[in-house]
């Protein structure tokens, strides 16, 4: 196993990789004690067998620059292959404002090829490579040096098996004509907006039991302060204060340090210094917020008049269509989107792109009364009423 610890060694490998049609990529990182992921290891491999043409890259080595890898990412002649790429892409985008292009995500491709929902890497190794994986090093501290032999073996396996998985799935997609489906799915992963965390919108992730505008104004200010503080100090947002403490503060609306001391849920560190000052200022901004500036909640789905019989028929249709196409049903439409369609909404993903071809077109025909569903044995068939 070869570990690259200099920029020149990385540049040499990337130059060699650029001569091949694809390169497999994975990362190991830590995020338990930071807001942003700390990149600890990058694994790379281009076509070959076993550990051949596969390397570990140590981004923590003195003087190491990942620019040669970023340049490879920009090389559109080489497909960059990941499994469940979202967190990996977030790291590269935040650190270097770069996305791998073109991108291939084997998890997405596997769902399109009928391997089920959110299929794991270990499952694909077992089913496609006919091998097992030793996952004992999965939750180790990747920032510690030197890496153990077990860690290195585990990390390298995440890109060596990926070569065969990619080649198999790419061939299946080519055979079925579904490569475009995967390309459509990956568009969102290479959009900067996917990784743009806006502190002013952080309140939307906080679960509350009330829709009072005044209460939500305080929630919004507290959530924004927490997000900005966490980003500026690179600490997890829950280390500032947790959601249950945020909701408690929005309810009690403390005005001074003494009031903060009465909080049951606030961490000791948050009752003093910059955090306590930020909390009190945020609460005051929320309390003083004029009604016209209260947060607006999207209640459109809450007011939906769902036709339950139609929703049930759509579920039957979806099951039939996805079984026939060999695609994970969850990839087409979650249950909430089926309810939305049954309530007359049309701005849902299932009614556009490749999903429309598989399910959406007949879903619309079902809603319009143009088709019916019949069952014979285990099979469900679509019958035209036109």
Short mmCIF file of N, CA and C in Angstrom, two decimals, residues 25-32 34-43 73 82-96 98-100 103-105 107-108 118 138-139 142 154 158 186 188-191 194-195 197 237:
data_model
loop_
_atom_site.label_atom_id
_atom_site.label_comp_id
_atom_site.label_asym_id
_atom_site.label_seq_id
_atom_site.Cartn_x
_atom_site.Cartn_y
_atom_site.Cartn_z
N UNK A 25 -12.67 7.37 -6.23
CA UNK A 25 -12.29 8.31 -5.17
C UNK A 25 -13.12 8.04 -3.92
N UNK A 26 -12.48 8.14 -2.77
CA UNK A 26 -13.20 8.10 -1.49
C UNK A 26 -12.42 8.97 -0.50
N UNK A 27 -13.05 9.32 0.61
CA UNK A 27 -12.38 10.12 1.64
C UNK A 27 -12.68 9.54 3.01
N UNK A 28 -11.82 9.87 3.95
CA UNK A 28 -12.07 9.63 5.37
C UNK A 28 -11.95 10.99 6.05
N UNK A 29 -12.89 11.29 6.94
CA UNK A 29 -12.89 12.61 7.56
C UNK A 29 -13.46 12.51 8.97
N UNK A 30 -13.31 13.59 9.71
CA UNK A 30 -13.89 13.70 11.05
C UNK A 30 -14.80 14.92 11.09
N UNK A 31 -15.91 14.79 11.82
CA UNK A 31 -16.80 15.94 11.94
C UNK A 31 -17.44 16.02 13.33
N UNK A 32 -17.08 15.12 14.21
CA UNK A 32 -17.72 15.10 15.52
C UNK A 32 -17.42 16.36 16.34
N UNK A 34 -16.18 19.38 14.97
CA UNK A 34 -16.08 20.59 14.15
C UNK A 34 -17.37 20.82 13.37
N UNK A 35 -17.56 22.05 12.90
CA UNK A 35 -18.72 22.36 12.05
C UNK A 35 -18.46 21.84 10.64
N UNK A 36 -17.26 22.13 10.14
CA UNK A 36 -16.88 21.67 8.81
C UNK A 36 -16.09 20.36 8.94
N UNK A 37 -16.26 19.49 7.97
CA UNK A 37 -15.54 18.21 7.99
C UNK A 37 -14.03 18.45 7.88
N UNK A 38 -13.27 17.70 8.66
CA UNK A 38 -11.81 17.75 8.58
C UNK A 38 -11.35 16.58 7.72
N UNK A 39 -10.84 16.89 6.54
CA UNK A 39 -10.38 15.86 5.62
C UNK A 39 -9.09 15.23 6.16
N UNK A 40 -9.11 13.90 6.34
CA UNK A 40 -7.98 13.20 6.94
C UNK A 40 -7.28 12.27 5.96
N UNK A 41 -7.99 11.82 4.93
CA UNK A 41 -7.39 10.86 3.99
C UNK A 41 -8.19 10.88 2.70
N UNK A 42 -7.49 10.74 1.59
CA UNK A 42 -8.13 10.58 0.28
C UNK A 42 -7.61 9.29 -0.33
N UNK A 43 -8.53 8.47 -0.83
CA UNK A 43 -8.15 7.22 -1.49
C UNK A 43 -8.45 7.35 -2.99
N UNK A 73 -9.93 16.62 -11.04
CA UNK A 73 -11.38 16.76 -10.95
C UNK A 73 -11.92 17.62 -12.09
N UNK A 82 -17.47 7.86 -7.31
CA UNK A 82 -17.64 7.86 -5.86
C UNK A 82 -18.77 6.90 -5.50
N UNK A 83 -18.88 6.57 -4.22
CA UNK A 83 -20.08 5.90 -3.72
C UNK A 83 -20.67 6.79 -2.63
N UNK A 84 -21.97 7.14 -2.79
CA UNK A 84 -22.64 8.05 -1.84
C UNK A 84 -21.80 9.32 -1.69
N UNK A 85 -21.74 10.09 -2.76
CA UNK A 85 -20.74 11.15 -2.90
C UNK A 85 -21.02 12.44 -2.14
N UNK A 86 -22.20 12.63 -1.60
CA UNK A 86 -22.59 13.95 -1.13
C UNK A 86 -21.61 14.55 -0.12
N UNK A 87 -21.26 13.80 0.91
CA UNK A 87 -20.37 14.36 1.93
C UNK A 87 -18.96 14.60 1.38
N UNK A 88 -18.51 13.71 0.49
CA UNK A 88 -17.20 13.92 -0.14
C UNK A 88 -17.20 15.21 -0.95
N UNK A 89 -18.26 15.40 -1.74
CA UNK A 89 -18.33 16.59 -2.60
C UNK A 89 -18.41 17.86 -1.77
N UNK A 90 -19.11 17.79 -0.65
CA UNK A 90 -19.21 18.96 0.23
C UNK A 90 -17.82 19.39 0.71
N UNK A 91 -16.98 18.43 1.06
CA UNK A 91 -15.62 18.74 1.52
C UNK A 91 -14.84 19.47 0.43
N UNK A 92 -14.85 18.91 -0.78
CA UNK A 92 -14.06 19.51 -1.86
C UNK A 92 -14.61 20.87 -2.28
N UNK A 93 -15.93 21.02 -2.22
CA UNK A 93 -16.51 22.30 -2.60
C UNK A 93 -16.16 23.38 -1.58
N UNK A 94 -16.31 23.07 -0.29
CA UNK A 94 -16.02 24.06 0.75
C UNK A 94 -14.53 24.37 0.81
N UNK A 95 -13.69 23.35 0.65
CA UNK A 95 -12.24 23.56 0.76
C UNK A 95 -11.64 24.23 -0.47
N UNK A 96 -12.16 23.89 -1.66
CA UNK A 96 -11.49 24.35 -2.88
C UNK A 96 -12.43 24.87 -3.96
N UNK A 98 -14.46 23.32 -5.87
CA UNK A 98 -14.32 22.48 -7.06
C UNK A 98 -15.24 21.27 -6.94
N UNK A 99 -15.84 20.89 -8.06
CA UNK A 99 -16.63 19.66 -8.14
C UNK A 99 -15.98 18.72 -9.16
N UNK A 100 -15.98 17.42 -8.89
CA UNK A 100 -15.48 16.46 -9.89
C UNK A 100 -16.41 16.45 -11.11
N UNK A 103 -19.09 13.25 -13.02
CA UNK A 103 -19.23 12.51 -11.77
C UNK A 103 -20.07 11.26 -12.01
N UNK A 104 -19.72 10.19 -11.31
CA UNK A 104 -20.53 8.97 -11.31
C UNK A 104 -20.65 8.51 -9.87
N UNK A 105 -21.89 8.36 -9.39
CA UNK A 105 -22.13 7.91 -8.01
C UNK A 105 -22.73 6.51 -8.07
N UNK A 107 -23.91 4.64 -5.77
CA UNK A 107 -25.13 4.42 -4.99
C UNK A 107 -26.37 4.80 -5.81
N UNK A 108 -26.31 5.94 -6.46
CA UNK A 108 -27.42 6.38 -7.32
C UNK A 108 -27.60 5.39 -8.47
N UNK A 118 -31.00 3.32 -1.22
CA UNK A 118 -29.82 3.71 -0.43
C UNK A 118 -28.88 2.53 -0.20
N UNK A 138 -14.01 1.28 10.56
CA UNK A 138 -14.90 2.31 10.03
C UNK A 138 -14.97 3.55 10.92
N UNK A 139 -15.03 3.37 12.22
CA UNK A 139 -15.23 4.51 13.12
C UNK A 139 -13.97 4.88 13.90
N UNK A 142 -9.35 9.01 12.14
CA UNK A 142 -8.54 9.09 10.92
C UNK A 142 -7.55 10.23 10.95
N UNK A 154 -8.53 -1.10 5.15
CA UNK A 154 -9.95 -0.71 5.07
C UNK A 154 -10.14 0.42 4.07
N UNK A 158 -12.02 0.74 -0.17
CA UNK A 158 -13.13 1.59 -0.57
C UNK A 158 -12.98 2.13 -1.99
N UNK A 186 -27.63 13.31 -10.58
CA UNK A 186 -26.39 13.86 -10.03
C UNK A 186 -26.28 15.37 -10.18
N UNK A 188 -28.05 17.71 -8.90
CA UNK A 188 -28.19 18.40 -7.62
C UNK A 188 -26.93 18.27 -6.77
N UNK A 189 -26.18 17.16 -6.94
CA UNK A 189 -24.97 16.96 -6.14
C UNK A 189 -23.85 17.91 -6.55
N UNK A 190 -23.88 18.38 -7.78
CA UNK A 190 -22.84 19.29 -8.25
C UNK A 190 -23.35 20.72 -8.37
N UNK A 191 -24.37 21.04 -7.57
CA UNK A 191 -24.88 22.40 -7.52
C UNK A 191 -24.39 23.07 -6.23
N UNK A 194 -26.62 23.23 -3.12
CA UNK A 194 -26.81 22.07 -2.25
C UNK A 194 -26.00 22.19 -0.97
N UNK A 195 -24.87 22.89 -1.03
CA UNK A 195 -23.97 22.98 0.11
C UNK A 195 -23.92 24.38 0.72
N UNK A 197 -25.21 26.68 3.14
CA UNK A 197 -25.98 26.70 4.38
C UNK A 197 -26.21 28.16 4.76
N UNK A 237 -23.02 22.73 15.73
CA UNK A 237 -24.06 23.62 16.25
C UNK A 237 -24.60 23.13 17.59
#
